[in-house]
Coordinates of N, CA and C in Angstrom, one line a residue:
L1 N 48.1 -50.2 41.5 CA 48.4 -51.3 42.3 C 48.2 -50.7 43.8
D2 N 47.5 -51.4 44.5 CA 47.3 -50.9 45.8 C 48.3 -51.5 46.7
M3 N 49.4 -50.7 47.1 CA 50.6 -50.7 47.8 C 50.2 -51.5 49.2
T4 N 49.0 -51.1 49.9 CA 48.8 -51.6 51.1 C 48.5 -53.1 50.9
Q5 N 47.9 -53.6 49.8 CA 47.7 -55.1 49.7 C 49.0 -55.9 49.6
L6 N 50.2 -55.1 49.4 CA 51.5 -55.8 49.1 C 52.1 -55.8 50.7
S7 N 51.9 -54.8 51.3 CA 52.6 -54.7 52.6 C 53.0 -56.0 53.4
P8 N 51.7 -56.9 53.8 CA 52.1 -58.0 54.4 C 53.0 -59.2 53.6
F9 N 53.3 -58.8 52.4 CA 53.8 -59.9 51.7 C 55.2 -59.5 51.1
V10 N 55.7 -58.3 51.0 CA 56.9 -58.0 50.4 C 57.8 -57.0 51.5
D11 N 58.9 -57.2 51.2 CA 59.7 -56.3 51.9 C 60.1 -55.2 51.1
F12 N 60.2 -55.4 49.8 CA 60.4 -54.5 48.7 C 59.9 -54.6 47.6
Y13 N 59.4 -53.5 46.9 CA 58.6 -53.7 45.4 C 59.4 -52.7 44.7
V14 N 59.8 -53.1 43.5 CA 60.5 -51.9 42.8 C 59.9 -52.2 41.2
S15 N 59.6 -51.2 40.5 CA 59.0 -51.3 39.0 C 59.5 -50.0 38.4
N16 N 59.4 -50.2 36.9 CA 59.6 -49.2 36.2 C 58.6 -48.3 35.6
G17 N 58.4 -47.2 35.5 CA 57.2 -46.6 35.0 C 57.0 -46.8 33.4
H18 N 58.2 -46.8 32.8 CA 58.2 -46.8 31.3 C 57.5 -48.0 30.9
K19 N 57.6 -49.4 31.6 CA 57.0 -50.5 31.2 C 55.4 -50.4 31.7
W20 N 55.1 -50.0 32.8 CA 53.8 -50.0 33.3 C 52.7 -48.9 33.3
L21 N 53.6 -47.8 33.0 CA 52.6 -46.4 33.1 C 53.0 -45.7 31.7
S22 N 53.8 -46.0 30.8 CA 54.2 -45.6 29.5 C 54.6 -44.0 29.9
C23 N 55.5 -44.1 30.6 CA 56.3 -43.0 31.2 C 57.5 -43.0 30.3
P24 N 58.4 -42.0 30.4 CA 59.4 -41.8 29.9 C 60.8 -42.7 30.6
R25 N 61.6 -43.2 29.8 CA 62.6 -44.2 30.6 C 63.2 -43.2 31.8
G26 N 63.5 -44.0 32.9 CA 64.2 -43.4 34.0 C 63.2 -43.0 35.1
V27 N 61.8 -43.2 35.1 CA 60.9 -43.0 35.8 C 60.8 -44.7 36.4
A28 N 60.9 -44.6 37.7 CA 60.8 -45.8 38.5 C 60.3 -45.6 39.9
M29 N 60.0 -46.8 40.8 CA 59.4 -46.6 42.0 C 60.0 -47.7 42.8
M30 N 60.2 -47.4 44.1 CA 60.7 -48.5 45.0 C 59.8 -48.2 46.2
Y31 N 58.9 -49.5 46.5 CA 58.2 -49.3 47.8 C 58.8 -50.2 48.9
C32 N 58.8 -49.8 50.2 CA 59.6 -50.5 51.2 C 58.5 -50.1 52.5
P33 N 57.5 -50.9 52.9 CA 56.7 -50.7 53.8 C 57.2 -51.0 55.3
R34 N 58.5 -51.6 55.4 CA 59.2 -51.9 56.5 C 60.2 -50.7 57.1
E35 N 59.9 -50.0 57.9 CA 60.7 -48.8 58.3 C 61.9 -49.4 58.8
D36 N 62.1 -50.6 59.6 CA 63.3 -51.0 59.9 C 64.5 -51.2 58.7
L37 N 63.6 -51.7 57.7 CA 64.6 -51.9 56.6 C 65.1 -50.7 55.9
R38 N 64.3 -49.4 56.0 CA 64.7 -48.4 55.4 C 65.9 -47.9 55.9
D39 N 66.3 -48.1 57.1 CA 67.3 -47.6 58.0 C 68.3 -48.6 58.2
T40 N 68.2 -49.7 57.5 CA 69.3 -50.8 57.6 C 69.9 -51.0 56.1
I41 N 69.5 -51.9 55.5 CA 69.9 -52.3 54.2 C 69.9 -51.2 53.2
L42 N 68.9 -50.1 53.1 CA 68.6 -49.0 52.4 C 69.3 -47.7 53.1
R43 N 70.0 -47.8 54.0 CA 70.6 -46.6 54.7 C 71.6 -45.9 53.5
V44 N 72.2 -46.6 52.8 CA 73.1 -46.1 51.8 C 72.7 -46.5 50.3
P45 N 72.2 -45.2 49.3 CA 71.9 -45.7 48.1 C 73.0 -46.0 47.2
P46 N 73.0 -46.4 46.0 CA 74.3 -46.8 45.4 C 74.9 -45.2 45.0
V47 N 74.1 -44.3 44.4 CA 74.7 -43.3 44.2 C 74.5 -42.1 45.5
V48 N 75.2 -41.4 46.0 CA 75.1 -40.6 47.4 C 75.6 -39.1 46.9
S49 N 74.4 -38.3 47.4 CA 74.6 -36.9 47.1 C 74.2 -36.3 48.5
H50 N 74.0 -35.0 48.4 CA 73.7 -34.1 49.5 C 72.5 -34.5 50.4
G51 N 71.6 -35.4 50.0 CA 70.4 -35.5 50.8 C 70.7 -36.8 51.5
I52 N 71.7 -37.5 51.8 CA 72.1 -38.6 52.4 C 71.7 -38.8 53.7
N53 N 71.8 -37.5 54.6 CA 71.6 -37.6 56.2 C 70.2 -37.0 56.2
D54 N 69.3 -36.8 55.3 CA 68.0 -36.1 55.4 C 66.7 -37.1 55.2
G55 N 66.8 -38.3 55.7 CA 65.7 -39.1 55.8 C 65.8 -39.9 54.6
Y56 N 64.9 -41.3 54.6 CA 64.7 -42.1 53.6 C 64.4 -41.7 52.3
V57 N 63.6 -40.7 52.1 CA 63.1 -40.1 50.8 C 64.2 -39.2 50.3
S58 N 64.8 -38.4 50.9 CA 65.9 -37.6 50.5 C 67.0 -38.3 49.9
R59 N 67.2 -39.6 50.8 CA 68.5 -40.2 50.4 C 68.4 -40.5 49.0
F60 N 67.4 -41.0 48.5 CA 67.1 -41.6 47.2 C 66.8 -40.6 46.1
L61 N 66.2 -39.4 46.5 CA 65.6 -38.3 45.5 C 66.7 -37.6 44.9
W62 N 67.7 -37.1 45.7 CA 68.8 -36.3 45.1 C 70.1 -37.3 44.9
D63 N 70.3 -37.6 43.6 CA 71.3 -38.4 43.7 C 72.1 -38.0 42.6
G64 N 72.7 -36.7 43.0 CA 73.7 -36.2 42.0 C 73.2 -35.2 40.8
C65 N 73.8 -35.6 39.7 CA 73.6 -34.6 38.6 C 72.7 -35.3 37.7
R66 N 71.6 -36.2 38.0 CA 70.6 -36.6 37.2 C 69.7 -35.4 36.4
D67 N 69.3 -36.0 35.2 CA 68.4 -35.2 34.7 C 66.9 -35.7 35.0
Y68 N 66.2 -34.6 35.5 CA 65.0 -35.1 36.3 C 63.8 -34.9 35.3
A69 N 64.0 -34.4 34.0 CA 62.9 -34.3 33.1 C 61.9 -35.5 33.2
S70 N 62.5 -36.6 33.1 CA 61.3 -37.9 32.9 C 60.5 -37.8 34.2
E71 N 61.1 -37.7 35.3 CA 60.3 -37.6 36.7 C 59.1 -36.5 36.6
L72 N 59.7 -35.3 36.1 CA 58.6 -34.3 35.9 C 57.4 -34.8 34.9
S73 N 57.6 -35.5 34.2 CA 56.6 -36.2 33.4 C 55.3 -37.0 34.1
L74 N 55.6 -37.2 35.3 CA 54.8 -38.5 36.0 C 53.5 -37.8 36.1
P75 N 53.2 -36.4 36.9 CA 51.9 -35.9 37.1 C 51.0 -35.9 35.8
V76 N 51.7 -35.7 34.5 CA 50.9 -35.8 33.4 C 50.4 -37.1 32.8
V77 N 51.3 -37.9 33.1 CA 51.1 -39.3 32.8 C 50.0 -39.9 33.7
L78 N 50.1 -39.4 35.2 CA 49.1 -39.9 36.0 C 47.7 -39.4 35.6
D79 N 47.7 -38.1 35.3 CA 46.2 -37.3 34.9 C 45.8 -37.9 33.5
Y80 N 46.6 -38.6 32.6 CA 46.1 -39.2 31.5 C 45.4 -40.5 32.0
W81 N 46.0 -41.2 32.5 CA 45.4 -42.6 32.9 C 44.3 -42.3 33.9
N82 N 44.2 -41.3 34.4 CA 42.9 -41.0 35.3 C 41.6 -40.5 34.3
Q83 N 42.1 -39.8 33.4 CA 41.0 -39.3 32.7 C 40.4 -40.2 31.6
I84 N 41.3 -41.4 31.2 CA 40.6 -42.6 30.3 C 39.3 -43.1 31.2
E85 N 38.2 -43.4 30.4 CA 37.2 -44.0 30.9 C 37.7 -45.4 31.7
G86 N 36.8 -45.4 32.9 CA 37.6 -46.4 33.6 C 38.8 -46.2 34.6
G87 N 39.5 -45.0 34.3 CA 40.7 -45.0 34.9 C 41.8 -45.9 34.7
P88 N 42.6 -46.0 35.6 CA 43.7 -47.1 35.4 C 43.3 -48.4 35.1
Q89 N 42.3 -49.0 35.6 CA 41.8 -50.4 35.3 C 41.2 -50.3 33.8
G90 N 40.3 -49.2 33.6 CA 40.0 -49.2 32.3 C 41.1 -49.3 31.1
V91 N 42.1 -48.7 31.5 CA 43.3 -48.8 30.6 C 44.0 -50.0 30.3
R92 N 43.9 -50.9 31.7 CA 44.5 -52.1 31.6 C 43.7 -53.1 31.0
T93 N 42.4 -52.9 31.2 CA 41.4 -53.7 30.2 C 41.4 -53.5 29.0
H94 N 41.7 -52.4 28.3 CA 41.9 -52.0 26.9 C 43.2 -52.7 26.5
L95 N 44.2 -52.6 27.3 CA 45.7 -53.0 27.1 C 45.5 -54.6 26.9
R96 N 44.8 -55.2 27.7 CA 44.6 -56.5 27.8 C 43.8 -57.1 26.6
K97 N 43.0 -56.3 26.1 CA 42.1 -56.9 24.9 C 43.1 -56.9 23.8
K98 N 43.8 -55.7 23.5 CA 44.8 -55.6 22.5 C 46.0 -56.6 22.6
L99 N 46.4 -56.9 23.8 CA 47.5 -58.0 23.9 C 46.8 -59.2 23.4
T100 N 45.7 -59.6 23.7 CA 45.0 -60.7 23.7 C 44.9 -61.2 22.0
K101 N 44.3 -60.0 21.4 CA 44.2 -59.8 20.0 C 45.5 -60.1 19.2
G102 N 46.4 -59.6 19.7 CA 47.8 -59.7 19.3 C 48.2 -61.3 19.2
V103 N 48.1 -61.7 20.4 CA 48.4 -63.1 20.5 C 47.5 -64.3 19.7
E104 N 46.2 -63.8 19.5 CA 45.6 -64.5 18.7 C 46.2 -64.4 17.0
V105 N 46.4 -63.2 16.6 CA 47.1 -63.0 15.3 C 48.2 -64.0 15.2
L106 N 49.1 -64.1 16.2 CA 50.5 -64.6 16.4 C 50.0 -66.3 16.1
A107 N 49.1 -66.7 17.0 CA 48.4 -68.0 17.1 C 48.1 -68.4 15.6
R108 N 47.3 -67.5 14.8 CA 47.0 -67.9 13.5 C 48.1 -67.9 12.6
L109 N 49.1 -67.1 12.7 CA 50.0 -66.9 11.6 C 51.3 -68.0 11.9
W110 N 51.5 -68.3 13.1 CA 52.6 -69.3 13.6 C 52.3 -70.7 14.0
H111 N 51.0 -70.9 14.4 CA 50.5 -72.2 14.9 C 48.9 -72.5 14.3
D112 N 48.8 -72.0 13.3 CA 47.4 -72.5 12.7 C 47.8 -73.8 11.7
E113 N 47.7 -75.0 12.5 CA 48.3 -76.2 11.7 C 47.2 -76.6 10.6
N114 N 46.1 -76.3 10.8 CA 45.1 -76.6 10.0 C 44.7 -75.7 8.9
G115 N 45.0 -74.5 9.1 CA 45.0 -73.5 8.0 C 43.3 -73.0 8.0
D116 N 42.7 -73.2 9.1 CA 41.4 -72.8 9.1 C 41.0 -71.9 10.2
G117 N 42.0 -71.5 10.9 CA 41.8 -70.7 12.2 C 41.1 -71.3 13.4
S118 N 41.3 -72.7 13.4 CA 40.7 -73.3 14.5 C 41.7 -73.5 15.7
D119 N 42.9 -73.3 15.6 CA 43.9 -73.2 16.4 C 43.8 -72.0 17.3
T120 N 43.7 -71.9 18.7 CA 43.6 -70.8 19.4 C 44.9 -70.4 20.2
T121 N 44.9 -69.6 21.1 CA 46.1 -69.2 21.9 C 46.6 -70.7 22.6
G122 N 45.8 -71.4 23.3 CA 46.1 -72.5 23.9 C 47.3 -72.6 24.7
D123 N 48.2 -73.3 24.0 CA 49.6 -73.7 24.7 C 50.6 -72.7 24.1
I124 N 50.3 -71.6 23.2 CA 51.4 -71.0 22.8 C 52.1 -69.8 23.5
T125 N 51.5 -69.6 24.6 CA 52.0 -68.7 25.5 C 52.7 -69.2 27.0
L126 N 53.6 -68.8 27.2 CA 54.3 -69.3 28.3 C 53.7 -69.8 29.5
V127 N 52.7 -68.9 30.0 CA 51.6 -69.1 30.9 C 50.5 -68.6 30.4
P128 N 49.2 -69.2 31.1 CA 47.7 -68.7 30.6 C 47.8 -67.2 30.4
M129 N 47.1 -66.7 29.4 CA 46.9 -65.3 29.2 C 46.1 -64.7 30.5
E130 N 45.6 -65.1 31.1 CA 44.8 -64.4 32.5 C 46.2 -64.0 33.6
L131 N 47.3 -64.8 33.4 CA 48.2 -64.6 34.4 C 49.3 -63.5 33.8
H132 N 49.1 -63.1 32.6 CA 50.2 -62.3 32.0 C 49.9 -60.7 32.6
P133 N 50.9 -60.0 32.3 CA 50.2 -58.4 32.8 C 49.7 -58.1 31.7
P134 N 48.9 -57.0 31.5 CA 48.1 -56.4 30.3 C 49.0 -56.0 29.3
T135 N 50.1 -55.6 29.3 CA 51.0 -55.2 28.2 C 51.9 -56.2 27.6
M136 N 52.1 -57.4 28.1 CA 53.1 -58.2 27.4 C 52.9 -59.7 27.6
A137 N 53.3 -60.3 26.5 CA 53.2 -62.0 26.8 C 54.4 -62.5 26.1
M138 N 54.7 -63.8 26.7 CA 55.6 -64.7 26.1 C 55.0 -65.8 25.1
V139 N 55.4 -65.5 23.7 CA 54.5 -66.3 22.7 C 55.4 -67.3 22.2
R140 N 55.3 -68.3 22.1 CA 56.0 -69.6 21.8 C 56.3 -69.3 20.1
L141 N 57.7 -69.5 19.5 CA 57.9 -69.3 18.2 C 57.5 -70.5 17.5
P142 N 57.2 -70.6 16.2 CA 57.0 -71.6 15.5 C 58.2 -72.6 15.3
E143 N 58.0 -73.7 15.2 CA 59.2 -74.6 14.9 C 60.0 -74.2 13.8
L144 N 61.3 -74.0 14.0 CA 62.1 -73.4 13.1 C 62.7 -74.5 12.0
R145 N 62.8 -75.8 12.6 CA 63.7 -77.0 11.8 C 62.4 -78.0 11.6
G146 N 61.3 -77.7 11.7 CA 60.2 -78.8 11.3 C 60.4 -79.8 12.2
D147 N 61.1 -80.0 13.4 CA 61.2 -81.1 14.4 C 60.7 -80.6 15.6
P148 N 59.4 -81.1 16.0 CA 59.0 -80.6 17.2 C 59.6 -81.1 18.6
L149 N 60.5 -82.1 18.5 CA 61.2 -82.3 19.4 C 62.5 -81.9 19.5
Q150 N 63.0 -80.9 18.7 CA 64.2 -80.4 18.7 C 64.2 -79.3 20.0
I151 N 65.3 -79.5 20.6 CA 65.4 -78.6 21.8 C 66.3 -77.2 21.2
S152 N 65.8 -76.3 21.8 CA 66.5 -74.7 21.3 C 67.6 -74.5 22.5
T153 N 68.3 -73.7 22.2 CA 69.1 -73.0 23.3 C 69.3 -71.4 23.2
D154 N 70.0 -71.0 24.3 CA 69.9 -69.4 24.4 C 70.7 -69.0 23.0
T155 N 71.6 -69.7 22.5 CA 72.4 -69.4 21.4 C 71.4 -69.2 20.3
D156 N 70.7 -70.0 20.1 CA 69.5 -70.1 19.0 C 68.6 -68.8 19.2
A157 N 68.4 -68.5 20.3 CA 67.3 -67.2 20.7 C 68.3 -65.9 20.6
N158 N 69.4 -66.0 20.8 CA 70.4 -65.0 20.4 C 70.5 -64.3 18.9
H159 N 70.8 -65.7 18.2 CA 70.9 -65.5 16.8 C 69.6 -65.0 16.1
I160 N 68.5 -65.6 16.5 CA 67.3 -65.0 16.1 C 67.0 -63.6 16.1
Q161 N 67.2 -63.3 17.5 CA 66.8 -61.9 18.1 C 68.0 -60.8 17.2
E162 N 69.2 -61.3 16.9 CA 70.1 -60.7 16.2 C 69.6 -60.3 14.7
R163 N 69.1 -61.6 14.0 CA 68.7 -61.5 12.6 C 67.5 -60.6 12.7
L164 N 66.7 -60.8 13.7 CA 65.3 -59.8 13.6 C 65.9 -58.4 13.5
F165 N 66.8 -58.1 14.6 CA 67.3 -56.7 14.7 C 67.9 -56.1 13.4
S166 N 68.6 -56.9 12.7 CA 69.3 -56.6 11.4 C 68.2 -56.2 10.5
E167 N 66.9 -56.7 10.8 CA 65.8 -56.3 9.7 C 65.0 -55.0 10.4
S168 N 65.6 -54.4 11.4 CA 64.8 -53.2 12.2 C 63.6 -53.7 12.9
I169 N 63.7 -55.1 13.4 CA 62.9 -55.5 14.2 C 63.1 -55.7 15.7
E170 N 62.9 -55.2 16.7 CA 63.2 -55.1 18.0 C 62.5 -55.8 18.8
V171 N 62.7 -57.1 19.2 CA 62.0 -58.1 20.0 C 62.8 -59.0 20.8
P172 N 62.6 -59.0 22.1 CA 63.4 -60.1 22.9 C 62.8 -61.5 22.6
I173 N 63.8 -62.4 22.2 CA 63.7 -63.7 21.9 C 64.3 -64.7 23.1
K174 N 63.6 -65.1 24.0 CA 64.1 -66.1 25.1 C 63.8 -67.4 24.9
C175 N 65.0 -68.4 25.5 CA 64.8 -69.6 25.5 C 64.5 -70.0 26.8
I176 N 63.1 -70.8 26.9 CA 62.9 -71.2 28.2 C 62.7 -72.8 28.2
N177 N 63.5 -73.4 29.0 CA 63.2 -75.3 29.1 C 63.2 -75.4 27.7
G178 N 64.3 -75.0 26.7 CA 64.3 -75.5 25.4 C 63.4 -75.0 24.5
V179 N 62.5 -74.2 24.9 CA 61.7 -73.6 23.8 C 61.6 -72.1 23.6
L180 N 61.6 -71.7 22.3 CA 61.8 -70.2 21.8 C 60.4 -69.6 22.2
Y181 N 60.6 -68.5 22.8 CA 59.3 -67.3 22.7 C 59.8 -65.9 22.3
A182 N 58.8 -65.3 21.7 CA 59.0 -63.9 21.7 C 58.3 -63.2 22.9
R183 N 58.9 -62.1 23.3 CA 58.2 -61.3 24.5 C 57.6 -60.2 23.8

């Protein structure tokens, strides 16, 4: 992600490395291109420690007694991304191909009305595949009650997610506009 492309459009950009870089949990970043904001609303971080008066980076870098092991993995993770053929873009391309294949498998298993593989990903994702990040998609669940007009609720989503979890399957189930999706 080229942060300079974001600068004219965002005041802040926050992201987690465990989702987008395959880092251990706890690796995250915050980008704030506007110096005037760094010294106003970002003046005091949620956890205050000895770097509070030593500038913007120090305010957020030393936040008490945290375990920094996950952050120390970042150079190795970035080296890995850069050694893959095509660099980070090559990794994203590979991940997108795998994601698309996974969605196609779910389309065939969950939505192949004719039983001949003719149904494609079409409208089973929340948004078109090209708009998804390369690592996850929201895929519509099959109709659970046989009634295509049945409106689902957040309670339905929670029940399904809990049932799957009881079978050692960890997957978020979301209800969006009365339709259930697996992420």
